[in-house]
Each structure stands twice: as structure tokens, then as C-alpha cells.
Coordinates of C-alpha atoms and ligand atoms in Angstrom, one line a residue:
M1 CA 0.0 0.0 0.0
N2 CA 1.1 3.5 -0.7
D3 CA 0.4 5.2 2.6
T4 CA 1.0 8.8 1.7
E5 CA -1.1 9.1 -1.4
G6 CA -3.7 6.5 -0.8
T7 CA -4.9 7.7 2.5
T8 CA -5.8 11.1 1.3
A9 CA -6.5 10.8 -2.4
H10 CA -10.1 9.8 -1.9
H11 CA -11.1 12.4 0.7
V12 CA -12.1 9.8 3.3
I13 CA -12.9 11.4 6.7
P14 CA -11.8 10.3 9.3
L15 CA -8.5 9.5 7.7
P16 CA -7.9 5.7 7.5
R17 CA -4.8 4.1 9.0
R18 CA -3.5 2.9 5.7
A19 CA -4.8 3.0 2.2
G20 CA -3.3 2.7 -1.2
A21 CA -3.8 1.8 -4.9
R22 CA -3.7 -1.9 -5.6
T23 CA -0.2 -3.0 -6.4
D24 CA -1.4 -5.2 -9.3
G25 CA -2.5 -2.1 -11.1
G26 CA -6.0 -3.5 -11.6
A27 CA -9.1 -1.5 -12.2
G28 CA -11.7 -0.5 -9.7
C29 CA -15.2 -1.8 -9.4
L30 CA -18.3 -0.6 -11.2
L31 CA -21.5 -1.0 -9.2
D32 CA -24.5 -1.5 -11.4
E33 CA -27.8 -3.5 -11.9
G34 CA -25.7 -6.7 -11.9
T35 CA -24.0 -6.1 -8.5
G36 CA -25.1 -8.4 -5.7
I37 CA -24.2 -8.4 -2.0
E38 CA -22.9 -11.7 -0.5
A39 CA -23.3 -11.3 3.2
Q40 CA -21.6 -14.0 5.2
A41 CA -22.2 -14.7 8.9
G42 CA -22.5 -11.6 11.0
A43 CA -22.9 -9.3 7.9
G44 CA -26.7 -9.3 7.6
F45 CA -27.2 -5.8 9.0
V46 CA -24.5 -4.2 6.9
A47 CA -26.0 -5.7 3.8
Q48 CA -29.4 -4.3 4.8
W49 CA -27.8 -0.9 5.6
L50 CA -26.0 -0.8 2.2
R51 CA -29.2 -1.6 0.4
A52 CA -31.2 1.0 2.3
T53 CA -28.7 3.8 2.0
V54 CA -26.4 3.3 -1.0
G55 CA -29.2 1.4 -2.8
A56 CA -31.6 4.4 -2.3
A57 CA -29.0 6.9 -3.4
T58 CA -27.9 5.0 -6.4
G59 CA -31.2 3.5 -7.4
L60 CA -29.4 0.1 -7.6
P61 CA -31.2 -2.9 -6.2
L62 CA -28.1 -4.6 -4.7
P63 CA -29.8 -7.9 -4.2
P64 CA -28.4 -10.9 -2.4
H65 CA -25.6 -12.3 -4.7
H66 CA -26.8 -14.9 -7.1
A67 CA -25.5 -16.8 -10.2
G68 CA -26.7 -14.1 -12.6
C69 CA -24.7 -11.3 -10.9
T70 CA -21.8 -9.7 -12.8
S71 CA -20.1 -8.2 -9.8
R72 CA -20.1 -8.7 -6.0
I73 CA -19.7 -7.0 -2.7
L74 CA -18.5 -9.6 -0.3
L75 CA -19.1 -8.8 3.4
R76 CA -17.7 -10.9 6.2
V77 CA -16.5 -10.8 9.8
T78 CA -13.2 -12.4 10.1
P79 CA -11.3 -13.1 13.4
E80 CA -8.0 -12.7 11.5
T81 CA -8.8 -9.1 10.7
G82 CA -9.7 -8.6 14.3
S83 CA -6.5 -10.1 15.5
G84 CA -4.5 -7.3 13.8
L85 CA -7.0 -4.5 14.0
G86 CA -9.5 -5.2 16.8
P87 CA -13.2 -5.7 16.5
E88 CA -13.7 -2.1 15.2
G89 CA -11.1 -2.6 12.5
Y90 CA -11.7 -3.5 8.8
R91 CA -10.0 -4.3 5.6
L92 CA -11.5 -3.2 2.2
A93 CA -10.2 -4.3 -1.1
I94 CA -11.7 -3.0 -4.3
G95 CA -11.0 -4.7 -7.6
E96 CA -12.6 -5.4 -10.9
G97 CA -16.0 -7.1 -10.3
L98 CA -15.3 -7.7 -6.6
V99 CA -15.4 -5.5 -3.4
T100 CA -14.2 -7.4 -0.3
L101 CA -15.0 -5.9 3.0
E102 CA -13.9 -7.7 6.1
G103 CA -14.5 -6.5 9.7
G104 CA -12.6 -7.6 12.8
G105 CA -16.1 -7.7 14.3
E106 CA -19.5 -6.6 13.2
A107 CA -18.7 -3.0 14.3
G108 CA -15.6 -3.0 12.1
L109 CA -17.6 -4.2 9.1
F110 CA -20.1 -1.3 9.7
W111 CA -17.3 1.3 9.9
G112 CA -15.9 -0.2 6.7
A113 CA -19.3 0.3 5.0
Q114 CA -19.1 4.0 5.9
T115 CA -15.8 4.2 4.1
L116 CA -17.3 2.4 1.1
R117 CA -20.2 4.9 0.9
Q118 CA -17.7 7.8 1.0
L119 CA -15.7 6.3 -1.8
L120 CA -18.8 6.4 -4.0
G121 CA -19.0 10.2 -3.9
P122 CA -21.2 12.8 -2.2
D123 CA -24.3 11.8 -4.1
A124 CA -24.2 8.4 -2.3
F125 CA -25.4 10.4 0.7
R126 CA -28.7 11.3 -0.9
R127 CA -32.0 9.5 -0.4
A128 CA -32.8 9.1 -4.1
P129 CA -30.7 9.3 -7.3
L130 CA -30.4 12.7 -9.0
A131 CA -30.2 11.2 -12.4
P132 CA -32.1 7.9 -12.5
D133 CA -30.6 7.1 -15.9
V134 CA -27.1 6.9 -14.4
R135 CA -26.9 3.2 -13.7
A136 CA -23.3 2.6 -12.9
W137 CA -21.3 3.9 -9.9
A138 CA -17.5 3.6 -9.9
L139 CA -15.4 2.6 -6.9
P140 CA -11.6 3.3 -7.2
A141 CA -9.1 0.4 -7.2
L142 CA -8.0 0.6 -3.6
R143 CA -7.1 -1.3 -0.5
V144 CA -7.8 0.2 2.9
E145 CA -6.8 -1.1 6.3
D146 CA -8.3 0.8 9.2
A147 CA -9.0 0.8 12.9
P148 CA -9.8 3.5 15.5
R149 CA -7.3 5.2 17.9
F150 CA -9.8 5.4 20.7
G151 CA -12.7 3.1 21.8
W152 CA -14.8 6.0 23.2
R153 CA -15.6 8.5 20.3
G154 CA -18.5 10.4 21.6
M155 CA -20.9 13.3 21.3
M156 CA -23.1 14.6 24.1
L157 CA -26.3 16.2 23.0
D158 CA -28.2 18.3 25.6
V159 CA -31.8 17.5 25.0
A160 CA -32.9 19.1 28.2
R161 CA -32.4 22.8 27.5
H162 CA -33.8 22.5 24.0
F163 CA -35.4 19.2 23.1
T164 CA -34.4 17.2 20.1
P165 CA -37.5 15.1 19.2
K166 CA -37.0 11.4 18.5
D167 CA -36.6 11.7 14.7
G168 CA -33.9 14.2 15.3
V169 CA -32.0 11.9 17.6
L170 CA -32.2 9.1 15.0
R171 CA -30.8 11.6 12.5
W172 CA -27.9 12.3 14.9
I173 CA -27.2 8.6 15.2
D174 CA -26.9 8.4 11.4
L175 CA -24.6 11.5 11.4
L176 CA -22.4 10.0 14.1
A177 CA -22.2 6.7 12.3
A178 CA -21.1 8.5 9.1
H179 CA -18.2 9.9 11.1
K180 CA -17.4 6.6 12.8
L181 CA -18.3 8.0 16.2
N182 CA -19.7 5.4 18.6
V183 CA -21.1 7.0 21.7
L184 CA -24.2 9.2 21.9
H185 CA -24.4 10.7 25.4
L186 CA -27.9 12.1 26.0
H187 CA -28.2 14.8 28.7
L188 CA -31.7 13.9 29.6
T189 CA -32.4 16.0 32.7
D190 CA -31.6 19.5 33.9
D191 CA -33.1 22.5 35.6
Q192 CA -34.9 23.5 32.4
G193 CA -36.6 20.2 31.6
W194 CA -36.9 16.4 32.3
R195 CA -37.0 14.5 29.0
I196 CA -37.5 10.8 29.8
E197 CA -40.7 9.2 30.8
I198 CA -40.4 7.5 34.2
A199 CA -43.5 5.3 34.8
R200 CA -43.2 5.3 38.5
H201 CA -42.9 9.1 38.8
P202 CA -45.1 10.6 36.0
E203 CA -44.9 14.2 37.2
L204 CA -41.2 14.2 36.1
T205 CA -42.4 14.7 32.6
R206 CA -46.0 15.9 33.2
T207 CA -44.7 18.9 35.2
G208 CA -40.9 18.7 34.8
G209 CA -41.0 18.3 31.0
W210 CA -42.5 21.8 30.4
R211 CA -41.4 25.4 31.2
E212 CA -43.6 28.4 31.0
R213 CA -41.2 30.5 28.9
T214 CA -37.6 30.5 27.7
K215 CA -34.7 33.0 27.8
L216 CA -33.7 33.9 24.3
G217 CA -30.0 33.8 23.7
H218 CA -27.4 34.3 26.4
R219 CA -28.6 34.6 30.0
A220 CA -27.8 38.3 30.1
S221 CA -30.1 39.0 27.1
P222 CA -33.3 40.9 27.9
L223 CA -35.3 38.7 25.4
W224 CA -37.8 36.0 26.2
D225 CA -39.8 33.6 24.1
E226 CA -43.1 33.7 26.1
R227 CA -44.5 30.5 24.7
P228 CA -44.5 27.4 26.9
Y229 CA -41.8 24.9 25.8
G230 CA -41.3 21.2 26.4
G231 CA -41.3 17.6 25.3
Y232 CA -39.9 14.3 26.3
Y233 CA -39.2 10.8 25.1
T234 CA -41.6 8.0 25.9
Q235 CA -40.0 4.8 27.0
D236 CA -40.9 3.3 23.6
D237 CA -39.1 6.3 21.9
I238 CA -36.0 5.4 24.0
R239 CA -36.2 1.7 23.1
E240 CA -36.3 2.7 19.5
I241 CA -33.4 5.1 19.8
V242 CA -31.3 2.6 21.7
A243 CA -32.1 -0.2 19.2
Y244 CA -31.4 2.0 16.2
A245 CA -28.1 3.1 17.7
A246 CA -27.1 -0.5 18.6
Q247 CA -27.6 -1.7 15.0
R248 CA -25.1 1.0 14.1
H249 CA -22.6 0.1 16.9
I250 CA -23.3 3.2 18.8
S251 CA -23.8 3.1 22.5
V252 CA -26.4 5.5 24.0
V253 CA -25.2 6.7 27.4
P254 CA -28.1 8.3 29.5
E255 CA -27.4 11.1 31.9
I256 CA -29.6 11.7 34.9
D257 CA -28.0 14.8 36.6
I258 CA -27.6 14.7 40.4
P259 CA -27.4 16.4 42.9
G260 CA -27.4 19.7 41.0
H261 CA -29.1 20.7 37.7
A262 CA -32.2 19.2 39.2
Q263 CA -34.8 22.0 39.4
A264 CA -37.2 20.4 36.9
A265 CA -37.3 17.3 39.2
I266 CA -37.9 19.4 42.2
A267 CA -40.6 21.4 40.5
A268 CA -42.3 18.0 39.8
Y269 CA -41.7 16.6 43.3
P270 CA -41.0 19.4 45.8
E271 CA -40.0 17.0 48.5
L272 CA -36.8 16.3 46.6
G273 CA -35.5 19.8 47.3
N274 CA -34.1 21.4 50.5
T275 CA -37.5 22.1 52.0
D276 CA -36.1 23.5 55.3
V277 CA -34.3 26.2 53.4
I278 CA -36.8 27.4 50.7
D279 CA -40.4 26.8 49.8
T280 CA -39.7 24.2 47.1
T281 CA -43.5 24.1 46.2
S282 CA -43.0 27.5 44.6
L283 CA -40.2 26.3 42.2
K284 CA -41.0 26.0 38.6
V285 CA -39.1 24.4 35.7
W286 CA -36.3 27.0 35.2
D287 CA -36.7 29.4 32.3
T288 CA -33.2 30.8 32.1
W289 CA -29.6 29.6 31.9
G290 CA -26.7 29.3 34.3
V291 CA -25.9 27.5 37.5
N292 CA -28.9 27.0 39.8
P293 CA -28.9 27.0 43.6
N294 CA -31.9 24.7 43.9
V295 CA -30.3 21.3 44.4
L296 CA -31.4 17.9 45.7
A297 CA -31.8 17.4 49.5
P298 CA -29.4 14.7 50.8
T299 CA -32.1 12.5 52.2
D300 CA -32.9 8.9 52.1
N301 CA -36.1 9.8 50.3
T302 CA -34.0 11.4 47.5
L303 CA -31.8 8.4 47.2
R304 CA -34.8 6.0 46.9
F305 CA -36.5 8.3 44.4
Y306 CA -33.4 8.3 42.1
E307 CA -32.9 4.6 42.6
E308 CA -36.4 4.1 41.2
V309 CA -35.7 6.4 38.3
L310 CA -32.4 4.6 37.6
E311 CA -34.1 1.2 37.8
E312 CA -36.2 2.2 34.8
V313 CA -33.2 3.8 33.1
L314 CA -31.2 0.6 33.4
E315 CA -34.1 -1.3 31.9
L316 CA -34.1 1.0 28.8
F317 CA -30.3 1.5 28.3
P318 CA -28.0 -1.5 28.0
S319 CA -24.9 0.8 28.1
P320 CA -22.4 -0.3 30.6
F321 CA -21.9 3.4 31.5
V322 CA -24.6 5.5 33.2
H323 CA -23.8 9.2 33.6
I324 CA -25.0 10.8 36.8
G325 CA -23.8 14.3 36.2
G326 CA -22.4 15.6 39.4
D327 CA -21.4 19.0 37.9
E328 CA -22.0 22.5 39.1
C329 CA -23.8 21.8 42.4
P330 CA -23.8 24.9 44.6
K331 CA -23.5 24.0 48.2
D332 CA -25.3 27.1 49.7
Q333 CA -28.6 25.3 50.5
W334 CA -26.8 22.4 52.1
K335 CA -24.9 25.0 54.3
A336 CA -28.2 26.5 55.4
S337 CA -30.1 23.2 55.8
A338 CA -30.3 21.7 59.2
T339 CA -31.2 18.4 57.5
A340 CA -28.1 18.5 55.4
Q341 CA -25.9 19.5 58.3
A342 CA -27.3 16.6 60.4
R343 CA -26.5 14.2 57.7
I344 CA -22.9 15.5 57.5
A345 CA -22.6 15.0 61.3
E346 CA -24.3 11.6 61.3
L347 CA -22.0 10.2 58.5
G348 CA -18.9 12.1 59.7
L349 CA -18.5 13.7 56.2
D350 CA -16.1 16.3 55.3
G351 CA -18.5 19.2 55.0
E352 CA -20.7 19.9 51.9
D353 CA -18.1 18.5 49.5
G354 CA -18.3 15.3 51.5
L355 CA -22.0 15.3 51.0
Q356 CA -21.7 15.6 47.2
S357 CA -19.2 12.7 47.3
W358 CA -21.7 10.7 49.4
F359 CA -24.3 11.1 46.7
I360 CA -21.9 9.9 44.0
R361 CA -20.5 7.0 46.1
H362 CA -24.0 5.8 46.8
F363 CA -24.9 5.6 43.1
D364 CA -21.4 4.3 42.2
R365 CA -22.0 1.3 44.5
W366 CA -25.7 1.0 43.4
L367 CA -24.7 0.9 39.8
A368 CA -21.8 -1.5 40.3
D369 CA -24.1 -3.9 42.2
R370 CA -26.2 -4.0 39.0
G371 CA -23.2 -4.6 36.7
R372 CA -23.0 -1.0 35.5
R373 CA -20.3 1.7 35.7
L374 CA -20.8 5.3 36.9
I375 CA -19.5 8.1 34.8
G376 CA -19.7 11.8 36.0
W377 CA -18.4 15.2 35.3
D378 CA -15.0 16.0 36.9
E379 CA -16.6 17.6 40.0
I380 CA -17.2 14.0 41.2
L381 CA -13.5 14.2 42.2
E382 CA -14.4 16.7 44.9
G383 CA -14.6 15.1 48.3
G384 CA -13.0 11.9 47.0
L385 CA -13.8 9.9 44.0
A386 CA -16.0 6.8 44.3
Q387 CA -14.1 3.6 43.7
G388 CA -15.3 2.5 40.2
A389 CA -16.2 5.9 38.9
T390 CA -15.1 7.1 35.4
V391 CA -14.5 10.9 35.0
A392 CA -15.6 13.1 32.1
S393 CA -12.9 15.8 32.2
W394 CA -14.7 19.0 31.1
R395 CA -12.9 21.8 33.0
G396 CA -9.7 21.3 31.0
Y397 CA -7.5 18.2 31.3
A398 CA -6.7 18.5 35.0
G399 CA -9.6 16.4 36.3
G400 CA -8.8 13.7 33.7
I401 CA -5.1 13.7 34.6
A402 CA -5.8 13.4 38.4
A403 CA -8.3 10.6 37.8
A404 CA -6.1 8.6 35.4
R405 CA -3.2 8.9 37.9
A406 CA -5.5 7.6 40.6
G407 CA -6.3 4.6 38.4
H408 CA -9.7 5.7 37.1
D409 CA -10.9 5.6 33.6
V410 CA -11.4 9.0 31.9
V411 CA -13.1 10.5 28.9
I412 CA -11.5 13.7 27.8
C413 CA -13.9 16.5 26.8
P414 CA -12.5 19.9 27.8
E415 CA -14.7 22.9 27.4
Q416 CA -11.7 24.8 26.1
Q417 CA -11.4 22.6 23.1
V418 CA -14.5 20.5 22.3
Y419 CA -17.6 22.4 23.6
L420 CA -19.2 22.8 20.2
D421 CA -21.8 25.3 21.4
H422 CA -18.9 27.7 21.7
R423 CA -18.4 30.0 18.8
Q424 CA -16.2 29.0 15.9
H425 CA -15.1 32.4 14.8
A426 CA -14.3 35.7 16.5
G427 CA -16.3 37.7 13.9
P428 CA -19.4 39.8 14.8
D429 CA -21.7 37.6 12.8
E430 CA -21.6 34.5 14.9
P431 CA -25.1 33.9 16.2
V432 CA -25.2 34.2 20.1
P433 CA -21.4 34.3 20.4
L434 CA -20.8 32.0 23.4
G435 CA -17.6 30.9 25.1
F436 CA -14.2 30.3 23.7
V437 CA -13.5 30.9 20.0
R438 CA -12.6 27.5 18.7
T439 CA -12.2 27.2 14.9
L440 CA -12.2 24.1 12.8
E441 CA -8.4 24.2 12.9
D442 CA -8.4 24.4 16.7
V443 CA -10.5 21.3 16.9
Y444 CA -8.3 19.6 14.3
R445 CA -5.3 20.3 16.5
F446 CA -7.0 19.1 19.7
D447 CA -5.4 16.0 21.3
P448 CA -7.3 13.9 23.8
L449 CA -4.1 12.4 25.3
P450 CA -2.5 14.7 27.9
P451 CA 1.3 14.4 27.3
Q452 CA 1.9 14.3 31.1
L453 CA 0.4 10.8 31.4
T454 CA 2.7 7.8 31.3
G455 CA 1.7 4.7 29.3
R456 CA -0.1 3.0 32.1
E457 CA -1.9 6.1 33.1
A458 CA -2.7 7.0 29.4
A459 CA -4.3 3.5 29.1
H460 CA -7.1 4.9 31.4
V461 CA -8.1 7.4 28.7
L462 CA -11.0 5.6 27.1
G463 CA -11.4 8.3 24.5
T464 CA -12.9 11.6 23.9
Q465 CA -16.2 13.3 23.5
A466 CA -17.5 16.6 21.9
N467 CA -20.2 18.2 24.0
V468 CA -23.2 20.1 22.6
W469 CA -25.1 22.2 25.1
T470 CA -28.2 23.7 23.7
E471 CA -29.1 26.8 25.8
V472 CA -28.7 29.0 22.7
L473 CA -29.3 26.3 20.1
E474 CA -33.1 26.3 19.8
S475 CA -33.4 24.5 16.5
R476 CA -32.0 21.7 14.5
E477 CA -30.4 24.3 12.2
R478 CA -28.6 26.0 15.1
I479 CA -27.3 22.7 16.4
D480 CA -26.1 21.7 12.9
Y481 CA -24.4 25.1 12.5
Q482 CA -22.4 24.7 15.8
V483 CA -21.6 21.1 15.4
F484 CA -20.5 21.1 11.7
P485 CA -18.0 21.2 10.3
R486 CA -16.2 20.8 13.6
L487 CA -17.5 17.4 14.3
A488 CA -15.7 16.1 11.2
A489 CA -12.4 17.4 12.6
F490 CA -13.3 15.9 16.0
A491 CA -14.1 12.5 14.4
E492 CA -10.6 12.5 12.8
V493 CA -9.0 13.3 16.1
A494 CA -10.9 10.5 17.8
W495 CA -10.5 7.8 15.1
S496 CA -7.2 8.5 13.2
Q497 CA -3.6 8.1 14.1
L498 CA -2.6 11.7 13.6
P499 CA 0.8 13.3 14.3
P500 CA 1.1 15.6 17.3
P501 CA -1.1 18.7 17.1
Q502 CA 1.5 21.1 15.8
D503 CA 2.6 18.7 13.0
R504 CA -0.9 18.0 11.7
D505 CA -1.5 18.9 8.1
Y506 CA -4.5 21.1 8.4
Q507 CA -4.3 22.2 4.7
E508 CA -4.6 18.6 3.6
F509 CA -7.6 18.1 5.9
T510 CA -9.3 21.2 4.5
R511 CA -8.7 19.7 1.0
R512 CA -10.6 16.6 2.0
M513 CA -13.2 18.7 3.6
T514 CA -14.1 20.3 0.2
V515 CA -15.6 16.9 -0.7
H516 CA -17.0 16.3 2.8
Y517 CA -19.0 19.6 2.6
R518 CA -20.7 18.1 -0.4
R519 CA -21.5 14.9 1.6
L520 CA -23.0 17.1 4.4
D521 CA -25.0 19.0 1.7
A522 CA -26.4 15.7 0.5
L523 CA -27.3 14.8 4.0
G524 CA -29.0 18.1 4.6
V525 CA -26.7 19.3 7.3
A526 CA -26.8 23.1 7.9
Y527 CA -23.1 23.5 8.7
R528 CA -21.2 26.7 9.1
P529 CA -20.0 27.5 5.6
P530 CA -16.2 27.9 5.3
T531 CA -16.7 31.0 3.1
G532 CA -19.5 33.2 2.0
P533 CA -22.5 34.5 3.9
L534 CA -23.6 32.8 7.1
P535 CA -27.1 31.4 7.0
W536 CA -28.6 34.1 9.2
Q537 CA -27.2 36.9 7.0
K538 CA -29.4 35.5 4.3
R539 CA -32.3 35.0 6.7
P540 CA -32.2 37.7 9.3
G541 CA -34.5 37.3 12.2
L542 CA -34.7 37.5 15.9
L543 CA -33.2 34.1 16.6
G544 CA -30.5 34.6 14.1
R545 CA -29.1 37.9 15.3
P546 CA -26.3 38.0 17.8
I547 CA -27.7 39.2 21.1
E548 CA -26.5 42.8 21.7
G549 CA -24.2 43.2 24.6
A550 CA -23.7 39.5 25.3
P551 CA -20.4 39.0 27.0
P552 CA -17.8 37.3 24.8
N553 CA -17.2 34.6 27.3
V554 CA -19.6 32.8 29.6
Ligands
ACM1 C1 -20.7 21.1 32.3 O1 -20.4 21.7 31.3 N1 -21.4 21.7 33.2 C2 -20.4 19.7 32.4

């Protein structure tokens, strides 16, 4: 294989480990009416997926291979491929009349199918052929050998601040799959909304799923949308989402945020709050953004309530990891609460931080007893980390480094690099210019592995995740705009074996991106265009304008 040319020549994103022209100089493969798919054991879903996506885009039937076929796509799962490349690895060989795709496991086969679709050109990402009379689609003569750098390649979608209905989540699963990302972390609960049906506690969605109005833009803005806002996933919606993701080798990690970010739950069940400090019956689902003082009371009742919630969550989500939040929990109410102080004294805890840690330890043990693993934001380090906990390092790398050194697993997702709600340009036209300016190039030069970690410590870095908070992202278009094109750079960082950040060839990446933008166009993704007017400049309106006077960093 010719590593230098082959890997980049066909604009594949994320960049494969190795690719090159076939050494025998043979021709590529033409897919046409005579092409059949031979799916060996374990390849059934990928055959079905190719027929449903590539078949729809090309108008080719791609039937099961039979004696009358003139060319063949051979799909198989082979342990030999896995032994070199792992279960997510794949080998692809394209020659005249035969495409052979081998996965180390079913996941590898599926990732290989993503590469195959990219090699057919941007129109292979459409839902129907543009020119029905074009009946032959060329694949280049090529060999590819590929496997991911990290096992956790995630995106978190905040569905609490603004709700992404089920069909939108299924679309995100397809978009993640197209980028070989394999974790969808759903931020299901927050102060501003509870988004998952819990049969035992129906007020969580009946009351907690709706807010009376919504702050428009940054929290300092004077503007409101006065319409009630809400929505939630039924348990059947969740089952469908999880099953759809599983077919695509994507794990859906649920987040139920405790003990902070819980005002929607307290609005639904006031006894969950610190009733000896404030009148929790007067609390409503929060209508603005920021860190909220109304946190859960550290009582046995609260623990039982959340155990009951999590029992239903575990039934719905097979993910080994369950995210329990743990971030941004102000301790003021616990300082003022006689009940909280009595609990600190009774358990001999180290003040309010000890109380936070007590919550986390309780659910760490509770989840471990049920064969699951707790993951939480890096505040779960405060007051001592629960034994089996995994840390999502968001306030920079420090939490991740400390946790990995202490032998804990870590997912690296620093807000300084991969919070995709943050603006991607310093210019005045960015809609609701939030947070750090992080360009496409900045994300491309992000490295999830802190250089300070030794080999043994670095092995605790499970991978990396881009986080998408939706306070100021009120529509699908706004989310698309923030996430793309940066998610393509993120995917390459998470999947590919890139050189150290300063040595990465960003120009070469942008060259491949010229084709990737056309794939995103075909998929209907409203990405931030690299040049030319931004979407809101063409379509001015209240939601599109930057909010006057919003601070540059929040
Ligand atoms: C976070 O951004 N509060 C995890």
C-alpha cells in the first residue's frame, strides 16, 4: 500500500490508518444493476444498511448475490482481521468485479461500510438518485486497512435545554455513524426540563417536561420567548433510539444529573429539594440559563427516588456506563439546611463536598451492584472519588489527569477545546457568540491524550467526546451550525492516528473537507460554511441575530 497518497486521495474522513492503490494495477469496481451483495455470517445488518442507503442513493437494487450477478460486494466478519486491527477494524479491497469488506467484528464491518459509501462520492449520501438514468457507480481500485485510535468516540447532545425530538435523535445517530463515532451521550435532565418518561414518577415529565417560557440567547439578554416549551421521550421512543443506535454500533449513554441541575425534578416533586431552606413548592421548571442554587436534598427519600428512576433507566439503556452528572452543584442550600448538616454530622462527612461525594459514592455502588459503571463530570473528584467511577474531564485536562493517575478511567472532553456550542469564529456575525472561540483548525489540533500521562496512566483514557449544550441552540439548524464542520475534525482526532497537534497537516484536511462539505450538503446538514454569507445573514430574524451586549465569554 502507498500510505502517503492512498490515505488522502479519496477524501475519506476520518483518515484511514492505511490505504493505497492496488499493487497489481487492476481496475476499480463498477456497481450497477448486476451487482449483488454476498453477506456471510454476521454481515446481515451491513448488507441491509448498504441496500437501504447506498441502494436508495444510487437506485441500484443490490440484491443478495446470485449466479446471474456480474459483480459482487462480499461482506464478512473475520477473526484474522480482528487479531490485527481489533473488532472495530476493517479491511477493504476493491478490484474489478469484486469488493471485499472484512470486519474484525460486526462493528468494524459497519465502519468499513461507511468508508465504502464515502468512496462512491457525495451523491451516495442522498435519499434518491439525482439522475435515474445513471446506472453505474465507480469505486476506485483501492485497499484500505483501518482501525480506531480510541474506543470511546462520543458526542453529548443536551436535549434538556432544547429538546431534540426522537426523529432528530435518529438523524444524529446516522450522522455520528457517518463519522465513525460510537457514543451518543444524551443529557436527559436539567433545571430546564426532564426529558425521559419514568412510569413510577409521572410528574417528572408531566410537570418537569415543560417550562412556561424560555430565555432567548445568552442569559444576560433581555429577550424571552413567552411560549410554553417542552417535550420528552416516551419509553418506547427510548427503546427505538437505543435499538437503532445498537444496530449502528453506537452506545447511548443516558445522563440523569444529580445532585445539582435538578430544578425540573424538584418542580415536579418538591420534597426532593431542600424544604427546610426554601419553599420548594413555589419552584417551577427553570426558564433561564446558568448554575442553579436549587439542588437535591441529601435525604434517604431522594436516594430512593433516584434509585427508582435509575431502575427504569437501566431497563431501557444497556450501556455499561450510566452518567449521573455531578457537575455545578452549589452548596449554599446544604450549608443553610439543618437536615443536610445533620446528615454530614451523622455520617462524619467532610462538609458539603463530602455530601456531594456521598451522593456519588451511593450511586457508584448501586450501579456497580447491577453490573454497570458510573461516569460523571469531573466535579465528582471533589470530596474523594467513588471507587469505580469514570471521569468526564470537562474543565480542562486536570480532572482527567488526576483521575487517570489515581487509576480511574477517563473521557477527555475539555470545554476549552470541544464544547461545540462555543463560537467557531471571532467575527461579529456568529449567532449568540458564546464561550471560547474554537475554529475548525483548533478542533483539528485538539489532542485527547495529555502528554503528562505515562503509558499505564494513558491507558485509562477511554477516549474523547465533543459536548453540545443547547441553551442558545433552539433549533436543528442552530445545532447543525455549531456542530458542523467541527464534528468532522473531532471525528478524525478521535479515530485516526494523527501526528502531534503542531505537526498535523490542516491544509490537507481542508482539501478533503471540500468533498466532505458536499457529503454534508447531500445529508441536509446546515453546517457553518467555510466561506460566503452565514445562513442568518441570508435569513435575518430575531433568533438569528447575535444578542446585543452578550459577554464574549460565559
Ligand atoms: C458542564 O459543562 N457543566 C459539564
